[in-house]
Amino acid sequence: MSAHTRSSKKALTLCLFQSLAGVIFGWSNSEGSGLFNMDAYQRRFGSCDAAGVCSLSTTRQSAITGLLSVGAVIGAVGSGSVADRFGLRLTCLTFIFIYLIGAAIETSSVNTYGQICVARLLTGLGVGATSGLVPVFQAEASPPRFRGLVTGSFQLCVTMGIWGVSMTNFWRIPVGLQMVWAALLFVGFVLSPESPRFLAKRERWAECRRSLANLRGLPVDHADIDVEMDEVRAAAAKDKERGQASYAECFSPKDRILWRTMIGVLVQIGQQVTGINFFFSYGVQFAQTAGLSNTYIFQIILASVNVAMSFPGILAVDRSGRRPVLLVGAALMFTGQIVVGAVSKAYPNNAIAGDVLIAFTCLFIASFASSWGPVAWVVCGETFPIRLSNLCVTLGTGANWLFNLIIAFAAPQIQARIGTGITFVWAGCLALSFAFAFFCIPETKGMSIEEVDAMYLSGYPAWRSSAFKKAQEEAAIKSHEKHYSRSMHREGPDSEGKSSQQTSARTSAEVDAANVV
């Protein structure tokens, strides 16, 4: 088996297990929409009048929905500093365990509303932390040529969670099944090694080499591992000079960190203000307002398109690049929202207009699922230097959950006033997102995390960033030729042999230590 094949197998294993964090993200975020309309759920956790008619008040619905987002914001932001101290693997295992506790409390609840609230807060902590840390781990641990595929698969799993919960809306079934996905995710992290970059920050070089070799599916003494270890070692040395990372540093203009934090935060906000969660949380109400008769089928169609079109997105991100996918996706989503709003306003309760509305809503969903859905996680996961990635990415994820919460409360109020005209609000946000992607998000296809860091430091404008890697390769070749020529003339022919011996001695020591179990 070739080195590339073994490396591919490891990357796909990461995609299969760790992206299950996306399933619990989509599952937990969407389960309430079905449960709130169930008679059994209303009887258990709502209030009944004298005639025996039970209902779940909007206040309780908002609390149950909102507590998940509140917990997620806390988990996303707070987990960054924890992971920076104890490592990504251990931190993820801890928060997954917290999620399992919350899911168990929710599943075992009988008729106590307060029990549901506690459960949702705990599951929110777990969802928020894993949604922030898993893309960081994947961006660090996966090979550069597969990073977009692996990180983008997180959003694919989010869509599968949304689709799955819509198919199993029968009281305890969706509530109990979330424990299954969390348990599988827990097992995946138990079997995964620690992030090599975290081990490098702790100067545990033998473990770092062994972890990297494990992730790549290569022997610890393989030449590719030597090359990547040199990159990791150089980046760790720079980070050590700068001292302990803190959240305050995420807002420092030095090394363009503030600019990069802005990109990570805004790309996550941009994902939310497309209006995607509005259609999945309030799609039934929107369809009723637009005059569609079979609202349940409308929701099933949207959820199915969301899953199906996620596959092209995670493939395109490493083939076409980040920028083209984001720009084309924003343009198509804008078109879909404008047409849906115009048709629903001009021809309400018209059968043909209803078909057009469904078609262009599907265009919007398909465009999101294949662009901003997966790529926002990819961009956020790879934008920051290793030293600050845990902190900065969790800030971005916290912003995602914060706007999720804001939209959940604000969108119904806006729709109550302007009806289907709310699509024009999303269209305006998409126009801003297009401009943001064009002027601010650089192309990072095929780059290592260290190369991405160098590109930001170079000051290349985003719209010219695709030329950076080629320029770097040409400069490296020229520098190597110049250095080699000078060393041969000044130090004599034996200097290359001495330098090679020193490097071999250091590598051999690491390999020997890595082989010790």
Coordinates of C-alpha atoms in Angstrom, one line a residue:
M1 CA 0.0 0.0 0.0
S2 CA 1.4 3.4 -1.0
A3 CA 2.0 6.2 1.5
H4 CA -0.7 8.4 -0.2
T5 CA -3.2 5.6 0.1
R6 CA -2.5 5.0 3.8
S7 CA -2.7 8.7 4.4
S8 CA -6.1 8.9 2.6
K9 CA -7.4 6.1 4.8
K10 CA -6.5 7.9 8.0
A11 CA -8.1 11.2 6.8
L12 CA -11.3 9.4 5.9
T13 CA -11.3 7.8 9.3
L14 CA -11.2 11.2 10.9
C15 CA -14.0 12.3 8.6
L16 CA -16.2 9.4 9.6
F17 CA -15.8 9.5 13.4
Q18 CA -15.0 13.1 14.4
S19 CA -17.5 14.7 12.0
L20 CA -20.2 12.9 13.9
A21 CA -20.0 16.1 16.0
G22 CA -21.9 17.7 13.2
V23 CA -24.7 15.1 13.5
I24 CA -25.3 16.0 17.2
F25 CA -25.1 19.7 16.2
G26 CA -27.9 19.3 13.6
W27 CA -29.8 16.8 15.6
S28 CA -30.0 18.8 18.9
N29 CA -30.6 22.1 17.0
S30 CA -33.6 20.7 15.1
E31 CA -35.3 18.2 17.4
G32 CA -37.5 20.8 19.1
S33 CA -39.5 21.8 15.9
G34 CA -41.1 18.4 15.8
L35 CA -41.4 17.7 19.5
F36 CA -43.3 21.0 20.2
N37 CA -46.2 19.8 18.0
M38 CA -46.6 16.4 19.6
D39 CA -49.6 15.8 21.9
A40 CA -47.6 13.6 24.2
Y41 CA -44.8 16.2 24.6
Q42 CA -47.4 19.0 25.2
R43 CA -49.1 17.0 27.9
R44 CA -45.8 16.2 29.7
F45 CA -44.1 19.5 29.6
G46 CA -46.8 22.0 28.8
S47 CA -49.9 23.2 30.6
C48 CA -53.5 21.9 30.3
D49 CA -56.7 23.9 30.6
A50 CA -60.0 22.9 32.3
A51 CA -61.1 21.1 29.2
G52 CA -58.0 19.0 29.1
V53 CA -56.5 20.7 26.1
C54 CA -52.7 20.9 26.5
S55 CA -50.2 23.2 24.9
L56 CA -46.6 24.3 25.2
S57 CA -46.4 28.0 25.6
T58 CA -44.2 30.1 23.3
T59 CA -42.2 31.1 26.4
R60 CA -41.4 27.5 27.2
Q61 CA -40.6 26.7 23.5
S62 CA -38.2 29.7 23.4
A63 CA -36.6 28.6 26.7
I64 CA -36.1 25.0 25.5
T65 CA -34.7 26.2 22.2
G66 CA -32.7 29.1 23.6
L67 CA -31.0 27.2 26.4
L68 CA -29.3 24.9 23.9
S69 CA -27.9 28.0 22.1
V70 CA -26.9 29.6 25.5
G71 CA -25.0 26.5 26.5
A72 CA -23.5 26.3 23.0
V73 CA -22.1 29.8 23.2
I74 CA -20.6 29.1 26.6
G75 CA -19.2 25.8 25.5
A76 CA -17.8 27.2 22.2
V77 CA -16.0 30.2 23.8
G78 CA -15.0 28.5 27.0
S79 CA -13.6 25.3 25.5
G80 CA -10.8 27.1 23.6
S81 CA -8.7 28.0 26.7
V82 CA -9.4 24.5 28.2
A83 CA -8.1 22.8 25.0
D84 CA -5.1 25.1 24.9
R85 CA -4.1 23.8 28.3
F86 CA -5.2 20.1 28.2
G87 CA -5.2 19.3 24.5
L88 CA -7.9 18.9 21.9
R89 CA -8.5 15.2 22.4
L90 CA -9.0 15.3 26.2
T91 CA -11.2 18.4 26.0
C92 CA -13.4 17.0 23.3
L93 CA -13.8 13.7 25.3
T94 CA -14.8 15.8 28.4
F95 CA -17.4 17.8 26.6
I96 CA -18.9 14.8 24.8
F97 CA -19.3 13.2 28.2
I98 CA -21.1 16.3 29.4
Y99 CA -23.4 16.0 26.3
L100 CA -24.1 12.4 27.1
I101 CA -25.2 13.4 30.6
G102 CA -27.5 16.0 29.3
A103 CA -29.0 13.6 26.7
A104 CA -29.5 11.0 29.4
I105 CA -31.3 13.5 31.6
E106 CA -33.5 14.6 28.7
T107 CA -34.3 11.0 27.7
S108 CA -35.2 10.0 31.2
S109 CA -37.5 13.0 31.8
V110 CA -41.2 12.2 32.5
N111 CA -43.1 15.4 33.1
T112 CA -40.7 17.9 34.7
Y113 CA -40.1 21.0 32.6
G114 CA -37.1 22.0 34.7
Q115 CA -35.4 18.7 33.9
I116 CA -35.7 19.4 30.2
C117 CA -34.2 22.9 30.7
V118 CA -31.2 21.5 32.6
A119 CA -30.7 18.8 29.9
R120 CA -30.8 21.3 27.1
L121 CA -28.2 23.5 28.8
L122 CA -25.8 20.6 29.3
T123 CA -26.3 19.3 25.7
G124 CA -25.7 22.8 24.5
L125 CA -22.3 22.9 26.3
G126 CA -21.3 19.7 24.6
V127 CA -22.5 20.7 21.1
G128 CA -20.9 24.2 21.3
A129 CA -17.5 22.8 22.4
T130 CA -17.3 20.1 19.9
S131 CA -18.6 22.3 17.0
G132 CA -15.7 24.6 17.8
L133 CA -12.9 22.1 18.5
V134 CA -13.6 19.4 16.0
P135 CA -12.9 21.6 12.9
V136 CA -9.7 22.8 14.6
F137 CA -8.5 19.2 15.2
Q138 CA -9.4 18.2 11.6
A139 CA -7.6 21.2 10.1
E140 CA -4.5 20.4 12.1
A141 CA -4.5 16.7 11.8
S142 CA -5.6 16.0 8.3
P143 CA -3.2 16.2 5.3
P144 CA -3.4 19.5 3.4
R145 CA -4.8 17.9 0.2
F146 CA -7.7 16.4 2.2
R147 CA -8.3 19.2 4.7
G148 CA -11.2 20.7 2.9
L149 CA -12.9 17.3 2.4
V150 CA -12.4 16.3 6.1
T151 CA -13.4 19.7 7.6
G152 CA -16.2 20.2 5.2
S153 CA -17.7 16.8 6.1
F154 CA -18.7 18.4 9.4
Q155 CA -21.4 20.4 7.7
L156 CA -22.5 17.3 5.8
C157 CA -23.1 15.6 9.1
V158 CA -25.0 18.6 10.3
T159 CA -27.4 18.2 7.4
M160 CA -27.7 14.5 8.1
G161 CA -28.6 15.3 11.7
I162 CA -31.3 17.7 10.5
W163 CA -32.7 15.2 8.0
G164 CA -32.5 12.3 10.5
V165 CA -34.4 14.1 13.3
S166 CA -37.2 15.1 10.8
M167 CA -37.6 11.4 10.0
T168 CA -37.9 10.2 13.6
N169 CA -40.1 12.7 15.3
F170 CA -41.8 10.5 17.8
W171 CA -41.2 11.6 21.3
R172 CA -38.3 9.7 22.9
I173 CA -36.9 8.3 19.7
P174 CA -35.1 11.4 18.5
V175 CA -34.2 12.3 22.1
G176 CA -32.7 8.9 22.8
L177 CA -30.9 8.5 19.4
Q178 CA -28.8 11.6 20.1
M179 CA -27.0 9.5 22.7
V180 CA -26.1 6.9 20.1
W181 CA -24.3 9.5 17.9
A182 CA -22.6 11.1 20.9
A183 CA -21.4 7.6 22.0
L184 CA -19.9 6.9 18.6
L185 CA -18.2 10.3 18.6
F186 CA -16.8 9.5 22.0
V187 CA -15.4 6.2 20.8
G188 CA -13.9 8.0 17.8
F189 CA -11.9 10.4 20.0
V190 CA -10.8 7.6 22.3
L191 CA -9.2 5.9 19.2
S192 CA -7.8 9.1 17.8
P193 CA -4.3 10.4 18.7
E194 CA -3.7 13.9 20.2
S195 CA -3.2 16.8 17.9
P196 CA 0.5 16.8 16.8
R197 CA 0.6 20.6 17.0
F198 CA -0.5 20.6 20.6
L199 CA 2.2 18.0 21.5
A200 CA 4.7 20.2 19.7
K201 CA 3.6 23.2 21.8
R202 CA 4.4 21.1 24.9
E203 CA 7.7 20.0 23.4
R204 CA 6.7 16.3 23.6
W205 CA 8.5 15.6 20.3
A206 CA 8.5 11.8 20.4
E207 CA 4.8 11.8 21.0
C208 CA 4.3 14.4 18.3
R209 CA 6.2 12.3 15.8
R210 CA 4.3 9.2 16.8
S211 CA 0.9 11.0 16.6
L212 CA 1.7 12.5 13.2
A213 CA 2.8 9.1 11.9
N214 CA -0.4 7.5 13.2
L215 CA -2.6 10.1 11.5
R216 CA -0.7 9.8 8.2
G217 CA -0.6 6.0 8.3
L218 CA 3.2 6.0 7.8
P219 CA 6.2 4.6 9.7
V220 CA 7.7 7.1 12.3
D221 CA 10.9 7.2 10.3
H222 CA 9.3 7.9 6.9
A223 CA 10.7 10.8 4.9
D224 CA 7.3 12.6 4.7
I225 CA 7.1 12.6 8.5
D226 CA 10.6 14.1 8.7
V227 CA 9.5 17.0 6.4
E228 CA 6.3 17.7 8.3
M229 CA 8.1 17.4 11.6
D230 CA 10.5 20.2 10.5
E231 CA 7.5 22.4 9.6
V232 CA 5.8 21.7 13.0
R233 CA 9.1 22.3 14.9
A234 CA 9.7 25.6 13.2
A235 CA 6.1 26.8 13.9
A236 CA 6.4 25.7 17.5
A237 CA 9.6 27.6 17.9
K238 CA 8.0 30.8 16.7
D239 CA 5.0 30.3 19.0
K240 CA 7.3 29.7 22.0
E241 CA 9.0 33.0 21.4
R242 CA 5.6 34.7 21.7
G243 CA 4.5 33.2 25.0
Q244 CA 1.3 31.8 26.3
A245 CA -1.8 32.5 24.1
S246 CA -4.8 34.4 25.5
Y247 CA -8.1 35.6 24.2
A248 CA -6.8 39.2 24.3
E249 CA -4.3 38.3 21.7
C250 CA -7.0 37.2 19.3
F251 CA -7.8 40.9 19.0
S252 CA -4.2 42.1 18.5
P253 CA -3.4 43.8 15.2
K254 CA 0.1 42.2 15.3
D255 CA 0.6 39.6 12.6
R256 CA -2.8 40.5 11.3
I257 CA -4.5 38.4 14.1
L258 CA -7.4 40.8 14.5
W259 CA -8.0 40.7 10.8
R260 CA -8.0 36.9 10.8
T261 CA -10.3 36.8 13.9
M262 CA -12.7 39.0 12.0
I263 CA -12.7 36.6 9.0
G264 CA -13.3 33.6 11.3
V265 CA -16.2 35.4 13.1
L266 CA -17.8 36.9 10.0
V267 CA -17.7 33.8 7.9
Q268 CA -19.6 32.0 10.7
I269 CA -22.1 34.9 11.0
G270 CA -22.4 34.9 7.2
Q271 CA -23.4 31.2 7.3
Q272 CA -26.2 32.1 9.7
V273 CA -27.5 35.2 8.0
T274 CA -28.1 33.4 4.7
G275 CA -31.4 32.4 6.3
I276 CA -30.8 28.7 6.3
N277 CA -31.9 28.0 9.8
F278 CA -35.0 30.1 9.3
F279 CA -36.1 27.6 6.6
F280 CA -35.5 24.6 8.8
S281 CA -36.8 26.1 12.1
Y282 CA -39.8 28.0 10.7
G283 CA -40.2 26.5 7.2
V284 CA -43.7 25.2 8.0
Q285 CA -44.9 28.6 9.0
F286 CA -43.2 30.2 5.9
A287 CA -44.8 27.6 3.6
Q288 CA -48.3 28.3 5.2
T289 CA -47.7 32.1 4.7
A290 CA -46.8 31.5 1.1
G291 CA -50.0 29.5 0.5
L292 CA -48.5 26.0 0.1
S293 CA -50.9 23.2 1.1
N294 CA -48.6 20.3 2.0
T295 CA -46.1 21.9 4.4
Y296 CA -44.7 18.6 5.7
I297 CA -43.6 17.4 2.2
F298 CA -42.1 20.9 1.7
Q299 CA -39.9 20.3 4.8
I300 CA -38.9 16.8 3.7
I301 CA -37.9 18.1 0.3
L302 CA -35.7 20.8 1.8
A303 CA -34.0 18.5 4.2
S304 CA -33.3 15.9 1.5
V305 CA -31.8 18.5 -0.9
N306 CA -29.7 19.8 2.0
V307 CA -28.1 16.4 2.5
A308 CA -27.7 15.5 -1.2
M309 CA -26.1 18.7 -2.2
S310 CA -23.6 18.7 0.7
F311 CA -21.6 16.0 -1.1
P312 CA -20.7 18.2 -4.1
G313 CA -19.7 21.0 -1.7
I314 CA -17.1 19.0 0.3
L315 CA -15.6 17.7 -3.0
A316 CA -15.5 21.1 -4.7
V317 CA -13.8 22.9 -1.8
D318 CA -10.5 21.0 -2.5
R319 CA -10.9 21.0 -6.3
S320 CA -12.2 24.4 -7.2
G321 CA -11.0 26.2 -4.1
R322 CA -12.6 28.1 -1.2
R323 CA -13.2 31.5 -2.9
P324 CA -15.0 30.3 -6.1
V325 CA -17.3 28.0 -4.1
L326 CA -18.2 30.8 -1.6
L327 CA -18.7 33.4 -4.3
V328 CA -20.8 31.3 -6.7
G329 CA -22.8 29.9 -3.7
A330 CA -23.6 33.4 -2.4
A331 CA -24.7 34.6 -5.9
L332 CA -27.0 31.5 -6.4
M333 CA -28.5 31.9 -2.9
F334 CA -29.1 35.6 -3.6
T335 CA -31.0 34.7 -6.8
G336 CA -33.1 32.0 -5.0
Q337 CA -34.1 34.4 -2.2
I338 CA -35.1 37.2 -4.5
V339 CA -37.2 35.0 -6.8
V340 CA -38.9 33.3 -3.8
G341 CA -39.8 36.6 -2.2
A342 CA -41.0 38.2 -5.5
V343 CA -43.1 35.2 -6.6
S344 CA -44.7 34.7 -3.2
K345 CA -45.6 38.4 -2.9
A346 CA -46.9 38.7 -6.5
Y347 CA -48.8 35.5 -6.8
P348 CA -50.0 34.3 -3.3
N349 CA -52.1 31.1 -3.3
N350 CA -51.3 30.3 -6.9
A351 CA -50.5 26.7 -7.7
I352 CA -47.9 27.4 -10.5
A353 CA -46.3 30.1 -8.3
G354 CA -46.1 27.6 -5.5
D355 CA -44.2 25.2 -7.7
V356 CA -41.8 28.0 -8.7
L357 CA -41.4 28.9 -5.0
I358 CA -40.5 25.3 -4.1
A359 CA -38.0 25.1 -7.0
F360 CA -36.1 28.3 -6.1
T361 CA -36.2 27.5 -2.4
C362 CA -34.5 24.2 -3.3
L363 CA -32.0 26.2 -5.4
F364 CA -31.2 28.3 -2.3
I365 CA -30.9 25.2 -0.1
A366 CA -28.7 23.3 -2.6
S367 CA -26.5 26.4 -3.1
F368 CA -26.0 26.7 0.7
A369 CA -25.3 23.0 1.2
S370 CA -22.6 23.0 -1.4
S371 CA -21.0 26.3 -0.5
W372 CA -21.3 28.3 2.7
G373 CA -22.5 25.3 4.6
P374 CA -19.3 23.3 4.5
V375 CA -16.8 26.0 3.5
A376 CA -17.4 28.3 6.4
W377 CA -16.2 25.6 8.7
V378 CA -13.1 25.0 6.5
V379 CA -12.2 28.6 6.4
C380 CA -12.7 29.1 10.1
G381 CA -10.6 26.0 10.9
E382 CA -7.6 26.9 8.8
T383 CA -7.3 30.7 9.1
F384 CA -5.4 31.0 12.4
P385 CA -1.8 30.1 13.5
I386 CA -1.7 26.9 15.5
R387 CA -0.9 28.8 18.7
L388 CA -4.2 30.7 18.7
S389 CA -6.4 28.3 16.7
N390 CA -8.2 26.9 19.7
L391 CA -9.1 30.3 20.9
C392 CA -9.9 32.0 17.6
V393 CA -12.0 29.2 16.1
T394 CA -14.1 28.9 19.3
L395 CA -14.8 32.6 19.0
G396 CA -16.1 32.1 15.5
T397 CA -18.2 29.1 16.6
G398 CA -19.5 31.2 19.5
A399 CA -20.6 33.9 17.0
N400 CA -22.3 31.2 14.9
W401 CA -24.4 30.0 17.9
L402 CA -25.0 33.6 19.1
F403 CA -26.6 34.6 15.7
N404 CA -28.4 31.3 15.7
L405 CA -30.0 32.4 19.0
I406 CA -30.7 35.9 17.7
I407 CA -32.3 34.7 14.5
A408 CA -34.4 32.1 16.4
F409 CA -36.0 34.9 18.4
A410 CA -36.1 37.7 15.8
A411 CA -37.1 35.9 12.6
P412 CA -40.6 35.0 13.7
Q413 CA -41.2 38.6 14.7
I414 CA -39.9 39.9 11.3
Q415 CA -42.0 37.4 9.4
A416 CA -45.1 38.4 11.3
R417 CA -44.7 41.9 10.1
I418 CA -43.6 41.5 6.5
G419 CA -44.5 37.9 5.7
T420 CA -42.6 36.2 2.9
G421 CA -40.8 39.5 2.3
I422 CA -38.3 38.2 4.9
T423 CA -36.5 36.6 2.0
F424 CA -35.4 40.1 0.8
V425 CA -33.7 40.6 4.2
W426 CA -31.7 37.4 3.7
A427 CA -30.9 38.5 0.1
G428 CA -29.5 41.8 1.5
C429 CA -27.3 39.8 3.9
L430 CA -26.2 37.6 1.1
A431 CA -25.1 40.6 -1.0
L432 CA -22.9 41.7 1.9
S433 CA -21.6 38.2 2.3
F434 CA -20.6 38.1 -1.3
A435 CA -18.6 41.3 -1.0
F436 CA -17.0 40.0 2.3
A437 CA -15.9 36.8 0.6
F438 CA -14.4 38.6 -2.4
F439 CA -12.5 41.3 -0.5
C440 CA -11.5 39.4 2.7
I441 CA -11.3 35.6 2.3
P442 CA -8.1 34.4 0.6
E443 CA -7.6 31.1 -1.4
T444 CA -5.9 28.4 0.8
K445 CA -6.5 25.3 -1.3
G446 CA -3.7 22.7 -0.8
M447 CA -1.8 24.8 1.7
S448 CA -0.5 23.5 5.0
I449 CA -1.5 25.5 8.2
E450 CA 2.0 26.9 8.2
E451 CA 1.7 28.1 4.6
V452 CA -1.6 29.7 5.4
D453 CA 0.0 31.6 8.2
A454 CA 2.8 32.8 5.9
M455 CA 0.3 34.0 3.4
Y456 CA -1.5 36.2 5.9
L457 CA 1.8 37.6 7.1
S458 CA 2.8 38.4 3.5
G459 CA -0.1 40.9 3.2
Y460 CA -1.4 39.4 -0.1
P461 CA -4.9 40.8 -0.9
A462 CA -7.6 38.2 -0.9
W463 CA -8.4 38.5 -4.6
R464 CA -4.7 37.8 -5.5
S465 CA -4.1 35.1 -2.9
S466 CA -4.2 32.2 -5.4
A467 CA -0.8 33.4 -6.7
F468 CA 0.9 33.3 -3.3
K469 CA 1.8 29.6 -3.2
K470 CA 3.4 29.7 -6.7
A471 CA 5.4 32.7 -5.7
Q472 CA 6.5 31.0 -2.5
E473 CA 7.7 27.9 -4.3
E474 CA 9.6 30.0 -6.8
A475 CA 11.2 32.0 -4.0
A476 CA 12.1 28.9 -2.1
I477 CA 13.9 27.4 -5.1
K478 CA 15.9 30.5 -5.7
S479 CA 16.8 30.8 -2.1
H480 CA 17.9 27.2 -1.8
E481 CA 20.0 27.5 -5.0
K482 CA 21.6 30.8 -3.7
H483 CA 22.3 29.3 -0.2
Y484 CA 23.7 26.1 -1.6
S485 CA 26.0 28.0 -4.0
R486 CA 27.3 30.3 -1.2
S487 CA 27.8 27.4 1.3
M488 CA 29.8 25.4 -1.3
H489 CA 32.1 28.3 -2.1
R490 CA 32.6 29.5 1.5
E491 CA 32.7 26.4 3.6
G492 CA 33.9 23.8 1.2
P493 CA 32.4 20.5 0.0
D494 CA 32.3 18.9 3.5
S495 CA 29.8 21.4 5.0
E496 CA 26.8 19.7 3.4
G497 CA 27.8 16.4 4.9
K498 CA 28.2 17.8 8.4
S499 CA 24.8 19.5 8.3
S500 CA 23.2 16.4 7.0
Q501 CA 24.8 14.3 9.8
Q502 CA 23.4 16.8 12.4
T503 CA 19.9 16.6 11.0
S504 CA 20.1 12.8 10.8
A505 CA 21.2 12.5 14.4
R506 CA 18.3 14.7 15.6
T507 CA 15.8 12.7 13.5
S508 CA 17.1 9.4 14.7
A509 CA 16.8 10.3 18.3
E510 CA 13.2 11.3 17.8
V511 CA 12.5 8.1 15.9
D512 CA 14.0 6.0 18.6
A513 CA 11.9 7.8 21.2
A514 CA 8.8 7.5 19.1
N515 CA 9.2 3.8 18.8
V516 CA 9.2 3.4 22.6
V517 CA 5.6 2.5 23.6

